[in-house]
Amino acid sequence: MTEITVRPMNVKDITQAVNIHKRVIREGLSQDLDYEITELFVSFIKKTPKTCLVAEINNNVAGFIIGVIKEWGFGVERSGWIEMIEVDPKIMGKGVGKSLGEALIKYFTDEGIKEVYTSVKWDSGDLIAFFKSIGFDKSNFINLEYKSD
C-alpha cells in the first residue's frame, strides 16, 4: 500500500498544486490564469493555513484540499466548507482524496464544527460518489445562479 502523508500546504507546494490543477482540468492555463491560481493558493495559505492541505507520496504532492471555516451565512451556524479538492489524475483511486477529506473533516470536528459543506455540479457523478464515500449526503441547500446577458 502506498504511504500517503497529509500536511499543511506551503508556498513551495504551489507549483506542484497548479500542475495538478492543469492535469485535472485537462487544459493549459494561460499565463494570466496560471498567475491567478497561484495567487489564490497564496491567499488561502495566508488566510487559512490549517485548512489548506496537501497529500504527499514519495515527497511529491499528489493532491490538495482547500477548506474554510465560515462563522456566518444564511441561517447556518459556524461550519466548515470544502472549496476545492484535486488529486493528480495519474493516481486517482489510491486513497489520496479520502486521506485529504478525512484530515480536513477531522480538523473541522476538532474545532467543534458539526456541519461541513461543499458544492458539486449535479452531473459530476464521480465527485458525488467520492463525497458520499467520506460521509457526505444531500443538504438542505439549493444552489441558485444568476446569469447576466
GROMACS .gro file of C-alpha atoms in nm:
model
  149
    1MET     CA    1   0.000   0.000   0.000
    2THR     CA    2   0.122   0.349  -0.087
    3GLU     CA    3   0.208   0.569   0.211
    4ILE     CA    4   0.021   0.899   0.200
    5THR     CA    5   0.126   1.189   0.420
    6VAL     CA    6  -0.116   1.479   0.471
    7ARG     CA    7   0.024   1.811   0.591
    8PRO     CA    8  -0.041   2.185   0.563
    9MET     CA    9   0.031   2.334   0.221
   10ASN     CA   10   0.318   2.581   0.198
   11VAL     CA   11   0.431   2.815  -0.078
   12LYS     CA   12   0.686   2.559  -0.201
   13ASP     CA   13   0.394   2.327  -0.289
   14ILE     CA   14   0.212   2.575  -0.510
   15THR     CA   15   0.386   2.488  -0.839
   16GLN     CA   16   0.300   2.119  -0.795
   17ALA     CA   17  -0.058   2.207  -0.694
   18VAL     CA   18  -0.101   2.429  -1.002
   19ASN     CA   19   0.033   2.147  -1.222
   20ILE     CA   20  -0.219   1.905  -1.068
   21HIS     CA   21  -0.494   2.159  -1.134
   22LYS     CA   22  -0.387   2.179  -1.501
   23ARG     CA   23  -0.398   1.799  -1.533
   24VAL     CA   24  -0.739   1.781  -1.366
   25ILE     CA   25  -0.898   2.043  -1.591
   26ARG     CA   26  -0.715   1.888  -1.889
   27GLU     CA   27  -0.620   2.213  -2.049
   28GLY     CA   28  -0.339   2.457  -2.024
   29LEU     CA   29  -0.375   2.772  -1.823
   30SER     CA   30  -0.284   3.100  -1.982
   31GLN     CA   31  -0.010   3.288  -1.802
   32ASP     CA   32  -0.277   3.517  -1.654
   33LEU     CA   33  -0.480   3.223  -1.520
   34ASP     CA   34  -0.164   3.048  -1.405
   35TYR     CA   35  -0.080   3.361  -1.206
   36GLU     CA   36  -0.436   3.390  -1.071
   37ILE     CA   37  -0.450   3.031  -0.944
   38THR     CA   38  -0.105   3.075  -0.788
   39GLU     CA   39  -0.225   3.390  -0.611
   40LEU     CA   40  -0.539   3.206  -0.498
   41PHE     CA   41  -0.325   2.937  -0.332
   42VAL     CA   42  -0.104   3.202  -0.168
   43SER     CA   43  -0.415   3.377  -0.038
   44PHE     CA   44  -0.559   3.058   0.113
   45ILE     CA   45  -0.225   2.964   0.272
   46LYS     CA   46  -0.206   3.308   0.436
   47LYS     CA   47  -0.571   3.329   0.546
   48THR     CA   48  -0.649   2.968   0.641
   49PRO     CA   49  -0.322   2.775   0.675
   50LYS     CA   50  -0.475   2.493   0.881
   51THR     CA   51  -0.745   2.419   0.623
   52CYS     CA   52  -0.520   2.420   0.318
   53LEU     CA   53  -0.362   2.073   0.298
   54VAL     CA   54  -0.156   1.864   0.059
   55ALA     CA   55  -0.112   1.489   0.036
   56GLU     CA   56   0.235   1.362  -0.044
   57ILE     CA   57   0.350   1.033  -0.186
   58ASN     CA   58   0.728   0.982  -0.202
   59ASN     CA   59   0.784   1.352  -0.122
   60ASN     CA   60   0.574   1.464  -0.421
   61VAL     CA   61   0.243   1.648  -0.392
   62ALA     CA   62  -0.026   1.404  -0.505
   63GLY     CA   63  -0.329   1.619  -0.427
   64PHE     CA   64  -0.461   1.909  -0.226
   65ILE     CA   65  -0.771   2.026  -0.044
   66ILE     CA   66  -0.874   2.378   0.048
   67GLY     CA   67  -1.134   2.447   0.313
   68VAL     CA   68  -1.262   2.742   0.508
   69ILE     CA   69  -1.447   2.795   0.832
   70LYS     CA   70  -1.746   3.026   0.794
   71GLU     CA   71  -1.877   3.193   1.105
   72TRP     CA   72  -2.199   3.311   0.942
   73GLY     CA   73  -2.426   3.264   0.645
   74PHE     CA   74  -2.793   3.211   0.562
   75GLY     CA   75  -2.901   3.059   0.890
   76VAL     CA   76  -2.609   2.818   0.918
   77GLU     CA   77  -2.409   2.803   1.239
   78ARG     CA   78  -2.029   2.804   1.232
   79SER     CA   79  -1.947   2.550   0.963
   80GLY     CA   80  -1.669   2.404   0.754
   81TRP     CA   81  -1.666   2.427   0.377
   82ILE     CA   82  -1.458   2.236   0.125
   83GLU     CA   83  -1.383   2.484  -0.150
   84MET     CA   84  -1.160   2.269  -0.369
   85ILE     CA   85  -1.012   1.920  -0.379
   86GLU     CA   86  -0.798   1.783  -0.658
   87VAL     CA   87  -0.586   1.471  -0.697
   88ASP     CA   88  -0.332   1.400  -0.969
   89PRO     CA   89  -0.535   1.203  -1.228
   90LYS     CA   90  -0.249   0.951  -1.264
   91ILE     CA   91  -0.302   0.831  -0.907
   92MET     CA   92  -0.675   0.871  -0.850
   93GLY     CA   93  -0.832   0.578  -0.671
   94LYS     CA   94  -0.534   0.523  -0.439
   95GLY     CA   95  -0.686   0.692  -0.132
   96VAL     CA   96  -0.532   1.037  -0.174
   97GLY     CA   97  -0.865   1.221  -0.187
   98LYS     CA   98  -1.003   1.018   0.102
   99SER     CA   99  -0.695   1.095   0.313
  100LEU     CA  100  -0.729   1.467   0.237
  101GLY     CA  101  -1.103   1.475   0.302
  102GLU     CA  102  -1.077   1.284   0.628
  103ALA     CA  103  -0.789   1.504   0.751
  104LEU     CA  104  -0.980   1.825   0.683
  105ILE     CA  105  -1.302   1.691   0.837
  106LYS     CA  106  -1.104   1.584   1.146
  107TYR     CA  107  -0.962   1.935   1.177
  108PHE     CA  108  -1.311   2.084   1.147
  109THR     CA  109  -1.456   1.848   1.409
  110ASP     CA  110  -1.161   1.912   1.643
  111GLU     CA  111  -1.254   2.281   1.614
  112GLY     CA  112  -1.608   2.199   1.730
  113ILE     CA  113  -1.765   2.220   1.386
  114LYS     CA  114  -2.056   1.982   1.342
  115GLU     CA  115  -2.151   2.054   0.981
  116VAL     CA  116  -1.924   2.050   0.675
  117TYR     CA  117  -2.049   2.151   0.332
  118THR     CA  118  -1.932   2.151  -0.026
  119SER     CA  119  -2.090   2.218  -0.363
  120VAL     CA  120  -2.081   1.979  -0.657
  121LYS     CA  121  -2.231   2.005  -1.006
  122TRP     CA  122  -2.531   1.773  -1.035
  123ASP     CA  123  -2.377   1.577  -1.323
  124SER     CA  124  -2.040   1.513  -1.155
  125GLY     CA  125  -2.121   1.155  -1.058
  126ASP     CA  126  -1.763   1.061  -0.971
  127LEU     CA  127  -1.724   1.359  -0.739
  128ILE     CA  128  -2.063   1.296  -0.577
  129ALA     CA  129  -1.965   0.931  -0.521
  130PHE     CA  130  -1.635   1.043  -0.369
  131PHE     CA  131  -1.803   1.278  -0.122
  132LYS     CA  132  -2.060   1.013  -0.029
  133SER     CA  133  -1.771   0.772   0.039
  134ILE     CA  134  -1.639   1.008   0.308
  135GLY     CA  135  -1.978   1.062   0.468
  136PHE     CA  136  -2.145   1.345   0.278
  137ASP     CA  137  -2.511   1.343   0.175
  138LYS     CA  138  -2.757   1.589   0.023
  139SER     CA  139  -2.802   1.906   0.226
  140ASN     CA  140  -3.092   2.144   0.272
  141PHE     CA  141  -2.924   2.399   0.044
  142ILE     CA  142  -3.036   2.479  -0.306
  143ASN     CA  143  -2.776   2.645  -0.524
  144LEU     CA  144  -2.906   2.946  -0.710
  145GLU     CA  145  -2.746   3.109  -1.008
  146TYR     CA  146  -2.770   3.444  -1.181
  147LYS     CA  147  -2.653   3.475  -1.540
  148SER     CA  148  -2.601   3.814  -1.696
  149ASP     CA  149  -2.653   3.871  -2.066
   0.00000   0.00000   0.00000
